[in-house]
Short mmCIF file of N, CA and C in Angstrom, two decimals:
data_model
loop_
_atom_site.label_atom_id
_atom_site.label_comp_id
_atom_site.label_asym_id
_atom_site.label_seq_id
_atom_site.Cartn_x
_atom_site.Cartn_y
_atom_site.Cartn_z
N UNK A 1 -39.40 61.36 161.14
CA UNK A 1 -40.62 60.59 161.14
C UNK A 1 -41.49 60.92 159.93
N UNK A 2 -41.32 62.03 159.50
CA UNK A 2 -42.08 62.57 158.28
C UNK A 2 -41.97 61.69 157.40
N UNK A 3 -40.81 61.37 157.07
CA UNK A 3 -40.81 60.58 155.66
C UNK A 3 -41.51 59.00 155.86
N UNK A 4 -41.72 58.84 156.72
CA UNK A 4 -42.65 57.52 156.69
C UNK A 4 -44.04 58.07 156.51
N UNK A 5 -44.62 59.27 156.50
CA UNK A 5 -46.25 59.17 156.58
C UNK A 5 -46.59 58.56 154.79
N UNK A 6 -45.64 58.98 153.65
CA UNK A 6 -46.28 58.40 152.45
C UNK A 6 -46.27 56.77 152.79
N UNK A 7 -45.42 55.82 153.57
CA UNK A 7 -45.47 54.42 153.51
C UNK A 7 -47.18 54.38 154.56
N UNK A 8 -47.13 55.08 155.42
CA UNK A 8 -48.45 54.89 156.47
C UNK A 8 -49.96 54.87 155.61
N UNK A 9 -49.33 56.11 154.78
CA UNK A 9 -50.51 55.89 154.05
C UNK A 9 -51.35 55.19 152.91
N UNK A 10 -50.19 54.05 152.72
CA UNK A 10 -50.44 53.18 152.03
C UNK A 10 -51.33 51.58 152.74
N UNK A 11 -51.00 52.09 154.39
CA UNK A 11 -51.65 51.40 154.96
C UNK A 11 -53.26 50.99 155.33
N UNK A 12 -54.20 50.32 155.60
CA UNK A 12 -55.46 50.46 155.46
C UNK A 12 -55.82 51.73 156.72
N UNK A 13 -55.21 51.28 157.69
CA UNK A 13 -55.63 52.00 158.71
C UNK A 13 -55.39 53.68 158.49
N UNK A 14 -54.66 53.83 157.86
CA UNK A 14 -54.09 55.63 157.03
C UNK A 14 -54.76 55.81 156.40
N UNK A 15 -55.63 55.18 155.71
CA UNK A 15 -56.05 55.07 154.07
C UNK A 15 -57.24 56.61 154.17
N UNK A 16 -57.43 56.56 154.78
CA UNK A 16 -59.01 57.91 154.34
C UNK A 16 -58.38 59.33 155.31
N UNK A 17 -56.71 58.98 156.08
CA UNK A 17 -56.65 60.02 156.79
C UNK A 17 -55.95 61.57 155.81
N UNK A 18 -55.96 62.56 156.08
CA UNK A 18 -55.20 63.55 155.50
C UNK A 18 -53.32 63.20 155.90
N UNK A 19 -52.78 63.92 154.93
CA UNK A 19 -50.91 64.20 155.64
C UNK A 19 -51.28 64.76 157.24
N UNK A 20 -51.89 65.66 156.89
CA UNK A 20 -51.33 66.62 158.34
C UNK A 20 -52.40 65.71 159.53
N UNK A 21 -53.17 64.99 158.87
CA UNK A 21 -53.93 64.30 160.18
C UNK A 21 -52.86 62.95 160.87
N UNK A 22 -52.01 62.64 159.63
CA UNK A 22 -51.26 61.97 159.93
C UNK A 22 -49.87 62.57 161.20
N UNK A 23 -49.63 63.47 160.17
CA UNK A 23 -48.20 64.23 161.11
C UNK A 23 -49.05 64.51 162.92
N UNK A 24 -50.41 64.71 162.71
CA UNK A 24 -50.57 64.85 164.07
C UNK A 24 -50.27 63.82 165.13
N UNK A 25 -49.95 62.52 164.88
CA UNK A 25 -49.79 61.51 165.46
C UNK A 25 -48.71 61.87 166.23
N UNK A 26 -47.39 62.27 165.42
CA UNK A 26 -46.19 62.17 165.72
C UNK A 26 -46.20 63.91 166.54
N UNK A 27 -46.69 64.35 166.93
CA UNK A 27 -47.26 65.61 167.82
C UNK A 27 -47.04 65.28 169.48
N UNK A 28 -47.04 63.88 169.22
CA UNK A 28 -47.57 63.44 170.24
C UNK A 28 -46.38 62.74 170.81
N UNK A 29 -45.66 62.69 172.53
CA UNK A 29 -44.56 61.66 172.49
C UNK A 29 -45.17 60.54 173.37
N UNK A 30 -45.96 59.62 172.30
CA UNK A 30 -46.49 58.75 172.68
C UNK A 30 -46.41 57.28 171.38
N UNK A 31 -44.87 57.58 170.86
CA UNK A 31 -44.53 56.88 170.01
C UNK A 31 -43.01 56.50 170.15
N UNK A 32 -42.58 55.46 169.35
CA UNK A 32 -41.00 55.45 169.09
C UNK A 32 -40.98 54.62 168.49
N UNK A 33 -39.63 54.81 167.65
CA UNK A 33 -39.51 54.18 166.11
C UNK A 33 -37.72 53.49 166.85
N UNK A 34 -38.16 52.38 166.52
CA UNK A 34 -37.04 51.31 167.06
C UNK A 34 -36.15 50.21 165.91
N UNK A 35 -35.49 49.98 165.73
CA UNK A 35 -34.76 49.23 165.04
C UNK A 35 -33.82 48.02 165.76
N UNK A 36 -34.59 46.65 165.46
CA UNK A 36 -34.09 45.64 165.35
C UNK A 36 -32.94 44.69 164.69
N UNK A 37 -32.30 44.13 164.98
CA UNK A 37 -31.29 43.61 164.18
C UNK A 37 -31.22 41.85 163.92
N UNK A 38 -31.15 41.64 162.54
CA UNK A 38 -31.86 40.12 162.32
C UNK A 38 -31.29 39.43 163.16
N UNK A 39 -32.85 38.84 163.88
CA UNK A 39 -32.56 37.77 164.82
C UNK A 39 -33.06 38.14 166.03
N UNK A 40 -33.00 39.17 166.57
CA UNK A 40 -33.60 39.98 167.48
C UNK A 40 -35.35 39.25 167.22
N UNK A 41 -35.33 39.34 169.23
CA UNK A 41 -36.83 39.14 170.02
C UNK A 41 -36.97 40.02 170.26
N UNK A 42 -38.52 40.83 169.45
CA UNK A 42 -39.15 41.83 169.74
C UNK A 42 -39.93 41.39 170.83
N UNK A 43 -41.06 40.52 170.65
CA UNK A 43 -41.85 40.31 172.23
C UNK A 43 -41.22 38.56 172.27
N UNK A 44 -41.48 38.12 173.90
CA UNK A 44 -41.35 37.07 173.99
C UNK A 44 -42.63 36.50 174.17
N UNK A 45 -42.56 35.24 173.98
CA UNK A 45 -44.38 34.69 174.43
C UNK A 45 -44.66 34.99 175.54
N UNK A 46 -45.80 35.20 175.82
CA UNK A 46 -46.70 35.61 177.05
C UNK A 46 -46.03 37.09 178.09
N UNK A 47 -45.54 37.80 176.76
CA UNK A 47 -44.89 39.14 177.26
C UNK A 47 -46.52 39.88 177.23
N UNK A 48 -46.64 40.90 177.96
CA UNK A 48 -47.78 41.71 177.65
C UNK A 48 -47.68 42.89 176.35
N UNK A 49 -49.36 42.61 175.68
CA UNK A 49 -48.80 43.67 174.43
C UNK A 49 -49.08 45.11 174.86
N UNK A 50 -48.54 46.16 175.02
CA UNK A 50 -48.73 47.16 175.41
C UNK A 50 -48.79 48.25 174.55
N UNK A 51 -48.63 47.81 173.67
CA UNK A 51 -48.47 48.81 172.26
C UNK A 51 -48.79 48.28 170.85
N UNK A 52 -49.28 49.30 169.91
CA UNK A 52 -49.41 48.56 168.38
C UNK A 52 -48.19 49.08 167.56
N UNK A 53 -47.88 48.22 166.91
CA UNK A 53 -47.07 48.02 166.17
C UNK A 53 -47.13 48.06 164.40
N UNK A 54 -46.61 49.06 163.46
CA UNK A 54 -46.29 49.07 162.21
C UNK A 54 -44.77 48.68 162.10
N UNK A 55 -44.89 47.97 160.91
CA UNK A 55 -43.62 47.52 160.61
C UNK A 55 -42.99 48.28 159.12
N UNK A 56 -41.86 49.13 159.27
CA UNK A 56 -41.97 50.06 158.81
C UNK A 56 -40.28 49.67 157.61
N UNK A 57 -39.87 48.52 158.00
CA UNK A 57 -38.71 47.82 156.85
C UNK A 57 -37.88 46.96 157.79
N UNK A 58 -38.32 45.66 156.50
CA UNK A 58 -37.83 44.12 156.95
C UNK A 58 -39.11 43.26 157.22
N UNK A 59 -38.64 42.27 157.55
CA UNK A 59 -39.48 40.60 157.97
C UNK A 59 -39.69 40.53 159.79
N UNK A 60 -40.53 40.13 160.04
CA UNK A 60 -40.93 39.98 161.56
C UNK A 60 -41.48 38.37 161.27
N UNK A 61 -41.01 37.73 162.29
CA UNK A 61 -41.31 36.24 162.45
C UNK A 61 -42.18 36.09 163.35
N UNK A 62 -43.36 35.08 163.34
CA UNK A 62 -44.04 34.76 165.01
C UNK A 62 -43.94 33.26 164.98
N UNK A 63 -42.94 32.86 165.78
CA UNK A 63 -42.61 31.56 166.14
C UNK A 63 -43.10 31.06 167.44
N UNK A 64 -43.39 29.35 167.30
CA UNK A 64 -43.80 28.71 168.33
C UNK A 64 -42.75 27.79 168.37
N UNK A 65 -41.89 27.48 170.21
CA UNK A 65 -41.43 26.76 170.16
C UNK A 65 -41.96 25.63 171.39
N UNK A 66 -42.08 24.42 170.47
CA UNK A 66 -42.85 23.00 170.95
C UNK A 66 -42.08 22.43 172.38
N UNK A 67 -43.00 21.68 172.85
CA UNK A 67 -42.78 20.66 174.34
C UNK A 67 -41.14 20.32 174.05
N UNK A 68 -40.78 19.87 172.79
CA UNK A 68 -39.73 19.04 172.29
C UNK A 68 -38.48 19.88 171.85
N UNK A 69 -38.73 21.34 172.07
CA UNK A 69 -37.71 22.29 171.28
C UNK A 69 -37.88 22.13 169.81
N UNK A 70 -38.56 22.09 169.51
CA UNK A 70 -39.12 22.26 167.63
C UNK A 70 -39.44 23.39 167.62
N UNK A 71 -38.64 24.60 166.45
CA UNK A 71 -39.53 25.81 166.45
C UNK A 71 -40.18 25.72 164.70
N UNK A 72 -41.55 26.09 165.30
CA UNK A 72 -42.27 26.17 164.31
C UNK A 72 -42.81 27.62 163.91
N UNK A 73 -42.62 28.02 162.47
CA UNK A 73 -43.06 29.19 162.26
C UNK A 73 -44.42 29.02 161.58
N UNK A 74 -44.85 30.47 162.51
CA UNK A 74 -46.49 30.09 162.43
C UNK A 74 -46.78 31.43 161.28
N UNK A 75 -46.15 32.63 161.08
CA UNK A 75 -46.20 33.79 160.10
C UNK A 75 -45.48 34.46 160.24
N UNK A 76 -45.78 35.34 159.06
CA UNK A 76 -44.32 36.05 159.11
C UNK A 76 -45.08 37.25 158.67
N UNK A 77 -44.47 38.96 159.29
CA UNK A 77 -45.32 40.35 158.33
C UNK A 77 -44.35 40.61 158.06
N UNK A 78 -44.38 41.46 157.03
CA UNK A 78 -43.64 42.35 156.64
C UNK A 78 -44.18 43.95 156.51
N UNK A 79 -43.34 44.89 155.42
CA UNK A 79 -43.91 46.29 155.76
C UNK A 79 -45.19 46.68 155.41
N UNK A 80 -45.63 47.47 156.32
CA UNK A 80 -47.04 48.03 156.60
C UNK A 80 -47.80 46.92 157.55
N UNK A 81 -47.17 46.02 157.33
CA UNK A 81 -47.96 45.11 158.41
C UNK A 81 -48.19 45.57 160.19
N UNK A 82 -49.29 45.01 160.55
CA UNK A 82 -49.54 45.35 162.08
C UNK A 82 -49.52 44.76 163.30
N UNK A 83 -48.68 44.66 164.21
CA UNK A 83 -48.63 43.48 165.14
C UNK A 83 -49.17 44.32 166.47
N UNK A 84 -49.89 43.68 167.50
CA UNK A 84 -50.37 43.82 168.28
C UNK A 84 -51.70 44.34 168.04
N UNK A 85 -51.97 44.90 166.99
CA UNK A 85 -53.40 45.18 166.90
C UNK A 85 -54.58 44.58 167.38
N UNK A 86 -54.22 43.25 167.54
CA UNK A 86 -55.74 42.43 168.02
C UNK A 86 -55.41 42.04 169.70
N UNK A 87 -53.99 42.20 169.91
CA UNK A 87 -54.00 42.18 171.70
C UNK A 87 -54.14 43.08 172.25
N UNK A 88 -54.01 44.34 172.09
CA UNK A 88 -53.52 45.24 172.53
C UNK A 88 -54.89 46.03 173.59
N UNK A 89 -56.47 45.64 173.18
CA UNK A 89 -57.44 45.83 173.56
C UNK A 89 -57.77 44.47 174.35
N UNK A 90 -57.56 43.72 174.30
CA UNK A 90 -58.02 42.17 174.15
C UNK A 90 -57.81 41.83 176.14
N UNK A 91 -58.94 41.37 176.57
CA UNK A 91 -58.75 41.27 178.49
C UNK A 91 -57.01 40.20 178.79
N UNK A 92 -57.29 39.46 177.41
CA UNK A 92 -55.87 38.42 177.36
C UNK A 92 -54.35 38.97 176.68
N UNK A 93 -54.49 40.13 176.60
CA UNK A 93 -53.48 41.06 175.29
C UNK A 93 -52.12 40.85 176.49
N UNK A 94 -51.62 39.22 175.79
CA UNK A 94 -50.28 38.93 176.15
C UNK A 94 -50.27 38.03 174.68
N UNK A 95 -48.37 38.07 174.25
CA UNK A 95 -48.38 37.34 173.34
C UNK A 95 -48.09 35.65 173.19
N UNK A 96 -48.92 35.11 172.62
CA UNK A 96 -48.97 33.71 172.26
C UNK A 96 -48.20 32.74 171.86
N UNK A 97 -47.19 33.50 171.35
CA UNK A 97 -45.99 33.54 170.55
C UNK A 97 -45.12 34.35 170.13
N UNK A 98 -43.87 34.03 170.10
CA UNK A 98 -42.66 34.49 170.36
C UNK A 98 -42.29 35.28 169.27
N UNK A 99 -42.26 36.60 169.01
CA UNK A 99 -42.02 37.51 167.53
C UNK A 99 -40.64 37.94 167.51
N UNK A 100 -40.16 37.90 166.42
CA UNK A 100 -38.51 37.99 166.45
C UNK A 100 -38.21 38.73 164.83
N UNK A 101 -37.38 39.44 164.20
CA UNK A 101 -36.77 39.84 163.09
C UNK A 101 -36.36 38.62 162.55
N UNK A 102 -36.65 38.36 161.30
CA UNK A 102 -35.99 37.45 159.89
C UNK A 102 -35.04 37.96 159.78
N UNK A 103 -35.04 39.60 159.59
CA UNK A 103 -34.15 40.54 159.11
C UNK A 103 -33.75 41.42 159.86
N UNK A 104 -33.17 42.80 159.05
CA UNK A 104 -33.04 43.90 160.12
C UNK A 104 -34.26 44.98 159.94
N UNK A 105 -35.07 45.01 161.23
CA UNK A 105 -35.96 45.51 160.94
C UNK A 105 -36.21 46.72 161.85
N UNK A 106 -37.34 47.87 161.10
CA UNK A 106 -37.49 49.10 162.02
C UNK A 106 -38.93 48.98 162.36
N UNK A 107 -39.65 48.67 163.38
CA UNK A 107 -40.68 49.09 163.42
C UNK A 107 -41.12 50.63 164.23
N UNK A 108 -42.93 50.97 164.16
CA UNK A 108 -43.14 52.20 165.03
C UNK A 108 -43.60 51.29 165.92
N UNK A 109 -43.58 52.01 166.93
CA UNK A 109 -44.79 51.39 168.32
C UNK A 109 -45.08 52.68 168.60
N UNK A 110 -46.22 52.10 169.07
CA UNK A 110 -47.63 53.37 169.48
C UNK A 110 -48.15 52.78 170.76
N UNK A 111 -48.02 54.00 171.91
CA UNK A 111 -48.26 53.61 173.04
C UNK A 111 -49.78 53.49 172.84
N UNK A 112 -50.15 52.92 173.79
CA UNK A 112 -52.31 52.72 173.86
C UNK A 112 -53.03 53.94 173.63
N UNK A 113 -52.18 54.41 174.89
CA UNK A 113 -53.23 55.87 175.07
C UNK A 113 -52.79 56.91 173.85
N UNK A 114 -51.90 56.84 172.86
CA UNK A 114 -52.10 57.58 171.65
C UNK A 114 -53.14 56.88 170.75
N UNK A 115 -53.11 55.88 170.59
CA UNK A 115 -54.05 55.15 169.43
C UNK A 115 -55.80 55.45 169.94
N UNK A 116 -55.93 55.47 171.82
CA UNK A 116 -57.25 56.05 172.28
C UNK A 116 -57.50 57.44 171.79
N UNK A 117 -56.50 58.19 172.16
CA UNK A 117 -56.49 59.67 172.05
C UNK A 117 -56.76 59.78 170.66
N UNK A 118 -56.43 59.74 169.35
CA UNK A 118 -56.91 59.50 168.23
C UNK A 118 -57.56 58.80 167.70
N UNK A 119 -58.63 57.75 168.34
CA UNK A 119 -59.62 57.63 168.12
C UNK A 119 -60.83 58.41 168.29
N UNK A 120 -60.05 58.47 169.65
CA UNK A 120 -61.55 60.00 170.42
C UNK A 120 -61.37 61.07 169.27
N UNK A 121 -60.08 61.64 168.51
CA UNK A 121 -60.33 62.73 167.98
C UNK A 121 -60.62 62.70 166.32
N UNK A 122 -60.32 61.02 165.73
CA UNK A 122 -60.15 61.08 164.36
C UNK A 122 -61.51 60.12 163.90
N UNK A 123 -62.75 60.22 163.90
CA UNK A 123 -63.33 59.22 163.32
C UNK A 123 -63.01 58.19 162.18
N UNK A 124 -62.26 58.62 161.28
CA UNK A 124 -62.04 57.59 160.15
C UNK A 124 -60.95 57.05 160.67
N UNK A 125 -59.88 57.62 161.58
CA UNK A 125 -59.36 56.00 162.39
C UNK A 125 -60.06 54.95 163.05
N UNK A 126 -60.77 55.93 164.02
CA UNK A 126 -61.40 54.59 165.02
C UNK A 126 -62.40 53.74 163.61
N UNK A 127 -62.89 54.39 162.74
CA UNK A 127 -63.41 53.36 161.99
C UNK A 127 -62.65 51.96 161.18
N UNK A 128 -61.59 53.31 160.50
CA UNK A 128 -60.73 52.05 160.04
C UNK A 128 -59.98 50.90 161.27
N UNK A 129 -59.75 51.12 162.18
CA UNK A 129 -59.39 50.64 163.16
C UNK A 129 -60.37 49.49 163.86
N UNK A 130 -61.21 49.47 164.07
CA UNK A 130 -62.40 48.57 163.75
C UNK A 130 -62.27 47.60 162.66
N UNK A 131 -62.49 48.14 161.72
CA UNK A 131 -62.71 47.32 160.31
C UNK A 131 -61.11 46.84 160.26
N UNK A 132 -60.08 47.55 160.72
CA UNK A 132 -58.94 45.73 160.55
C UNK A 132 -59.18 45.29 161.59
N UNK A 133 -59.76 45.15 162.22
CA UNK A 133 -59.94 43.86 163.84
C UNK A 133 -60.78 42.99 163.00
N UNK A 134 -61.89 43.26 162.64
CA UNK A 134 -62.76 42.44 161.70
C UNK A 134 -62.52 41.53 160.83
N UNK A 135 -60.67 41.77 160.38
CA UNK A 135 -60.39 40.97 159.41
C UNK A 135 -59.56 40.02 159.92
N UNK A 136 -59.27 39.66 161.03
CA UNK A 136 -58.57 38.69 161.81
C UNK A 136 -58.66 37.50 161.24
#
């Protein structure tokens, strides 16, 4: 897991933390680093989001598919990007749409109660953490 904290910290939400404030995350077994294979459904629509998500190498799709079977792609992240971040607090934090790999991809997931637990203990997360909700 170590060798991902230089990609984390290229992230906004990493951005003002120390290494070792980082490594403290992974202290914790309130994480897991998963790997997808292109084509693979990470959430399905109206799955509940229960976790946040970094995308840590490859393409993640969020597709809508229509009344008519039309699938329409609505975005796409790639690495460092963050999925679930804006459901994951949210009274409605189920997904809207259907997220799937372009590619072969690894993301982290972070259970809730680690991302709480380091808020309570890291101020410049819970700040930065704030300030990307803001940018929705």
């Amino acid at each position: 897991m170590l060798n991902y904290i230089p990609l984390l910290k290229k992230i906004d939400l990493f951005k003002d933390l120390s290494f070792k404030d980082i490594e403290y995350l992974f202290t914790k077994d309130l994480y897991e680093i998963k790997n997808y294979k292109k084509n693979s459904v990470i959430y399905f629509q109206n799955e509940k989001c229960t976790r946040f998500d970094i995308i840590l190498k490859g393409t993640v799709l969020v597709q809508k598919i229509d009344s008519n079977g039309n699938v329409l792609t609505i975005s796409d992240f790639n690495i460092g990007d963050v999925i679930g971040g804006n459901l994951l607090f949210s009274h409605k934090n189920f997904f809207p749409m259907t997220v799937l790999s372009k590619s072969d991809v690894i993301i982290l997931h972070f259970k809730k109660n680690l991302i709480l637990k380091f808020c309570q203990s890291n101020i410049k997360f819970l700040n930065n953490l704030l300030e990307s909700q803001t940018k929705l």
